[in-house]
């Protein structure tokens, strides 16, 4: 399956005034032929939902990670696999976020994939939350 850009069905865009930061949410589920498409929050297939968060070591993405892992975004029964992506200079902070999420023992969270490689991060994701900002000086 390609990175999923042609398969984007829905996009939601938010803009924070706190700092120059934008959040893009893409649902990358490929529509199935002759079947009603399930919403990303349903667990009809029984498979965990793969959720990518870019800029995961940043402050805004950091707060989103725990909200998503606790079931506050996709529902209290939707199992998740989190893909965390950030730039190479933030690798150490990204590993810290990964350890904190794993220490949280969230029952819905099956696996955490923390990486600085874009191809690895986007492979197989169902939902991509693209958080970007400019660091304060």
PDB file of C-alpha atoms in Angstrom, residues 17-129:
ATOM      1  CA  UNK A  17      -2.911  30.816  18.343  1.00  0.00           C
ATOM      2  CA  UNK A  18      -0.483  29.890  21.130  1.00  0.00           C
ATOM      3  CA  UNK A  19       2.379  29.537  18.673  1.00  0.00           C
ATOM      4  CA  UNK A  20       2.617  29.151  14.913  1.00  0.00           C
ATOM      5  CA  UNK A  21       1.345  25.555  14.962  1.00  0.00           C
ATOM      6  CA  UNK A  22      -0.998  23.622  12.721  1.00  0.00           C
ATOM      7  CA  UNK A  23      -2.650  20.249  13.224  1.00  0.00           C
ATOM      8  CA  UNK A  24      -3.899  18.194  10.288  1.00  0.00           C
ATOM      9  CA  UNK A  25      -5.862  14.984  10.815  1.00  0.00           C
ATOM     10  CA  UNK A  26      -6.151  12.604   7.883  1.00  0.00           C
ATOM     11  CA  UNK A  27      -8.286   9.474   7.814  1.00  0.00           C
ATOM     12  CA  UNK A  28      -6.455   7.237   5.380  1.00  0.00           C
ATOM     13  CA  UNK A  29      -8.847   4.267   5.260  1.00  0.00           C
ATOM     14  CA  UNK A  30      -9.235   2.987   1.734  1.00  0.00           C
ATOM     15  CA  UNK A  31     -12.909   2.675   0.767  1.00  0.00           C
ATOM     16  CA  UNK A  32     -14.062  -0.896   0.226  1.00  0.00           C
ATOM     17  CA  UNK A  33     -16.046  -1.806  -2.862  1.00  0.00           C
ATOM     18  CA  UNK A  34     -19.787  -2.464  -2.373  1.00  0.00           C
ATOM     19  CA  UNK A  35     -19.520  -2.152   1.405  1.00  0.00           C
ATOM     20  CA  UNK A  36     -20.458   0.556   3.809  1.00  0.00           C
ATOM     21  CA  UNK A  37     -17.270   2.214   5.037  1.00  0.00           C
ATOM     22  CA  UNK A  38     -16.866   2.077   8.804  1.00  0.00           C
ATOM     23  CA  UNK A  39     -15.901   5.158  10.732  1.00  0.00           C
ATOM     24  CA  UNK A  40     -12.327   5.223  12.073  1.00  0.00           C
ATOM     25  CA  UNK A  41     -13.595   5.040  15.655  1.00  0.00           C
ATOM     26  CA  UNK A  42     -15.518   1.800  15.217  1.00  0.00           C
ATOM     27  CA  UNK A  43     -13.938  -1.527  16.079  1.00  0.00           C
ATOM     28  CA  UNK A  44     -15.932  -3.715  13.690  1.00  0.00           C
ATOM     29  CA  UNK A  45     -12.837  -5.351  12.225  1.00  0.00           C
ATOM     30  CA  UNK A  46     -11.336  -6.137  15.626  1.00  0.00           C
ATOM     31  CA  UNK A  47      -7.985  -4.823  14.438  1.00  0.00           C
ATOM     32  CA  UNK A  48      -6.150  -2.032  16.265  1.00  0.00           C
ATOM     33  CA  UNK A  49      -6.319   1.399  14.659  1.00  0.00           C
ATOM     34  CA  UNK A  50      -2.869   2.644  13.576  1.00  0.00           C
ATOM     35  CA  UNK A  51      -2.510   6.313  14.516  1.00  0.00           C
ATOM     36  CA  UNK A  52       0.471   8.439  13.449  1.00  0.00           C
ATOM     37  CA  UNK A  53       1.411  11.603  15.343  1.00  0.00           C
ATOM     38  CA  UNK A  54       4.131  13.784  13.875  1.00  0.00           C
ATOM     39  CA  UNK A  55       6.135  16.178  16.015  1.00  0.00           C
ATOM     40  CA  UNK A  56       5.504  13.732  18.860  1.00  0.00           C
ATOM     41  CA  UNK A  57       8.237  15.123  21.113  1.00  0.00           C
ATOM     42  CA  UNK A  58       6.717  18.626  20.985  1.00  0.00           C
ATOM     43  CA  UNK A  59       4.421  20.060  23.641  1.00  0.00           C
ATOM     44  CA  UNK A  60       1.179  19.973  21.662  1.00  0.00           C
ATOM     45  CA  UNK A  61       1.671  16.472  20.269  1.00  0.00           C
ATOM     46  CA  UNK A  62       2.808  15.296  23.716  1.00  0.00           C
ATOM     47  CA  UNK A  63      -0.559  16.264  25.184  1.00  0.00           C
ATOM     48  CA  UNK A  64      -2.405  14.614  22.272  1.00  0.00           C
ATOM     49  CA  UNK A  65      -0.574  11.303  22.720  1.00  0.00           C
ATOM     50  CA  UNK A  66      -2.027  10.699  26.176  1.00  0.00           C
ATOM     51  CA  UNK A  67      -5.528  11.817  25.169  1.00  0.00           C
ATOM     52  CA  UNK A  68      -5.485   9.380  22.235  1.00  0.00           C
ATOM     53  CA  UNK A  69      -3.959   6.503  24.232  1.00  0.00           C
ATOM     54  CA  UNK A  70      -6.573   6.842  26.979  1.00  0.00           C
ATOM     55  CA  UNK A  71      -9.459   6.418  24.507  1.00  0.00           C
ATOM     56  CA  UNK A  72     -10.596  10.029  24.581  1.00  0.00           C
ATOM     57  CA  UNK A  73     -10.432  10.457  20.794  1.00  0.00           C
ATOM     58  CA  UNK A  74     -11.374   7.174  19.112  1.00  0.00           C
ATOM     59  CA  UNK A  75     -13.564   5.710  21.838  1.00  0.00           C
ATOM     60  CA  UNK A  76     -13.181   3.563  24.941  1.00  0.00           C
ATOM     61  CA  UNK A  77     -13.131   0.244  23.042  1.00  0.00           C
ATOM     62  CA  UNK A  78     -10.857   1.048  20.076  1.00  0.00           C
ATOM     63  CA  UNK A  79      -7.454  -0.617  20.408  1.00  0.00           C
ATOM     64  CA  UNK A  80      -4.538   1.436  19.093  1.00  0.00           C
ATOM     65  CA  UNK A  81      -1.049   1.183  17.684  1.00  0.00           C
ATOM     66  CA  UNK A  82       0.673   4.557  18.016  1.00  0.00           C
ATOM     67  CA  UNK A  83       3.274   5.646  15.477  1.00  0.00           C
ATOM     68  CA  UNK A  84       5.305   8.577  16.813  1.00  0.00           C
ATOM     69  CA  UNK A  85       7.417  10.605  14.368  1.00  0.00           C
ATOM     70  CA  UNK A  86       9.795  13.490  14.946  1.00  0.00           C
ATOM     71  CA  UNK A  87      12.937  14.994  13.437  1.00  0.00           C
ATOM     72  CA  UNK A  88      16.353  13.382  14.122  1.00  0.00           C
ATOM     73  CA  UNK A  89      17.570  16.118  16.553  1.00  0.00           C
ATOM     74  CA  UNK A  90      14.573  15.266  18.782  1.00  0.00           C
ATOM     75  CA  UNK A  91      15.305  11.522  18.884  1.00  0.00           C
ATOM     76  CA  UNK A  92      16.235  11.452  22.572  1.00  0.00           C
ATOM     77  CA  UNK A  93      13.091  13.366  23.580  1.00  0.00           C
ATOM     78  CA  UNK A  94      11.011  11.071  21.342  1.00  0.00           C
ATOM     79  CA  UNK A  95      12.402   8.013  23.134  1.00  0.00           C
ATOM     80  CA  UNK A  96      11.418   9.646  26.423  1.00  0.00           C
ATOM     81  CA  UNK A  97       7.849  10.123  25.194  1.00  0.00           C
ATOM     82  CA  UNK A  98       7.753   6.492  24.089  1.00  0.00           C
ATOM     83  CA  UNK A  99       8.869   5.317  27.538  1.00  0.00           C
ATOM     84  CA  UNK A 100       6.306   7.524  29.287  1.00  0.00           C
ATOM     85  CA  UNK A 101       3.480   6.187  27.116  1.00  0.00           C
ATOM     86  CA  UNK A 102       4.560   2.609  27.773  1.00  0.00           C
ATOM     87  CA  UNK A 103       4.796   3.323  31.526  1.00  0.00           C
ATOM     88  CA  UNK A 104       1.232   4.653  31.429  1.00  0.00           C
ATOM     89  CA  UNK A 105      -0.064   1.091  30.905  1.00  0.00           C
ATOM     90  CA  UNK A 106      -3.000   2.200  28.750  1.00  0.00           C
ATOM     91  CA  UNK A 107      -5.231  -0.861  28.175  1.00  0.00           C
ATOM     92  CA  UNK A 108      -6.171   0.191  24.619  1.00  0.00           C
ATOM     93  CA  UNK A 109      -2.571   0.712  23.518  1.00  0.00           C
ATOM     94  CA  UNK A 110      -1.074  -2.385  21.905  1.00  0.00           C
ATOM     95  CA  UNK A 111       2.237  -1.057  20.559  1.00  0.00           C
ATOM     96  CA  UNK A 112       4.216   2.167  20.245  1.00  0.00           C
ATOM     97  CA  UNK A 113       6.452   2.754  17.215  1.00  0.00           C
ATOM     98  CA  UNK A 114       8.745   5.756  17.799  1.00  0.00           C
ATOM     99  CA  UNK A 115      10.921   6.682  14.835  1.00  0.00           C
ATOM    100  CA  UNK A 116      12.601   9.478  12.915  1.00  0.00           C
ATOM    101  CA  UNK A 117      12.146   7.652   9.585  1.00  0.00           C
ATOM    102  CA  UNK A 118       9.180   8.962   7.584  1.00  0.00           C
ATOM    103  CA  UNK A 119       8.593   5.763   5.561  1.00  0.00           C
ATOM    104  CA  UNK A 120       8.571   3.595   8.671  1.00  0.00           C
ATOM    105  CA  UNK A 121       6.210   5.976  10.460  1.00  0.00           C
ATOM    106  CA  UNK A 122       3.630   6.211   7.629  1.00  0.00           C
ATOM    107  CA  UNK A 123       3.565   2.500   6.798  1.00  0.00           C
ATOM    108  CA  UNK A 124       0.090   1.086   7.337  1.00  0.00           C
ATOM    109  CA  UNK A 125      -1.419   4.007   9.259  1.00  0.00           C
ATOM    110  CA  UNK A 126      -5.180   4.536   9.347  1.00  0.00           C
ATOM    111  CA  UNK A 127      -5.148   8.029  10.840  1.00  0.00           C
ATOM    112  CA  UNK A 128      -2.344  10.593  10.540  1.00  0.00           C
ATOM    113  CA  UNK A 129      -2.260  13.557  12.902  1.00  0.00           C
TER     114      UNK A 129
END
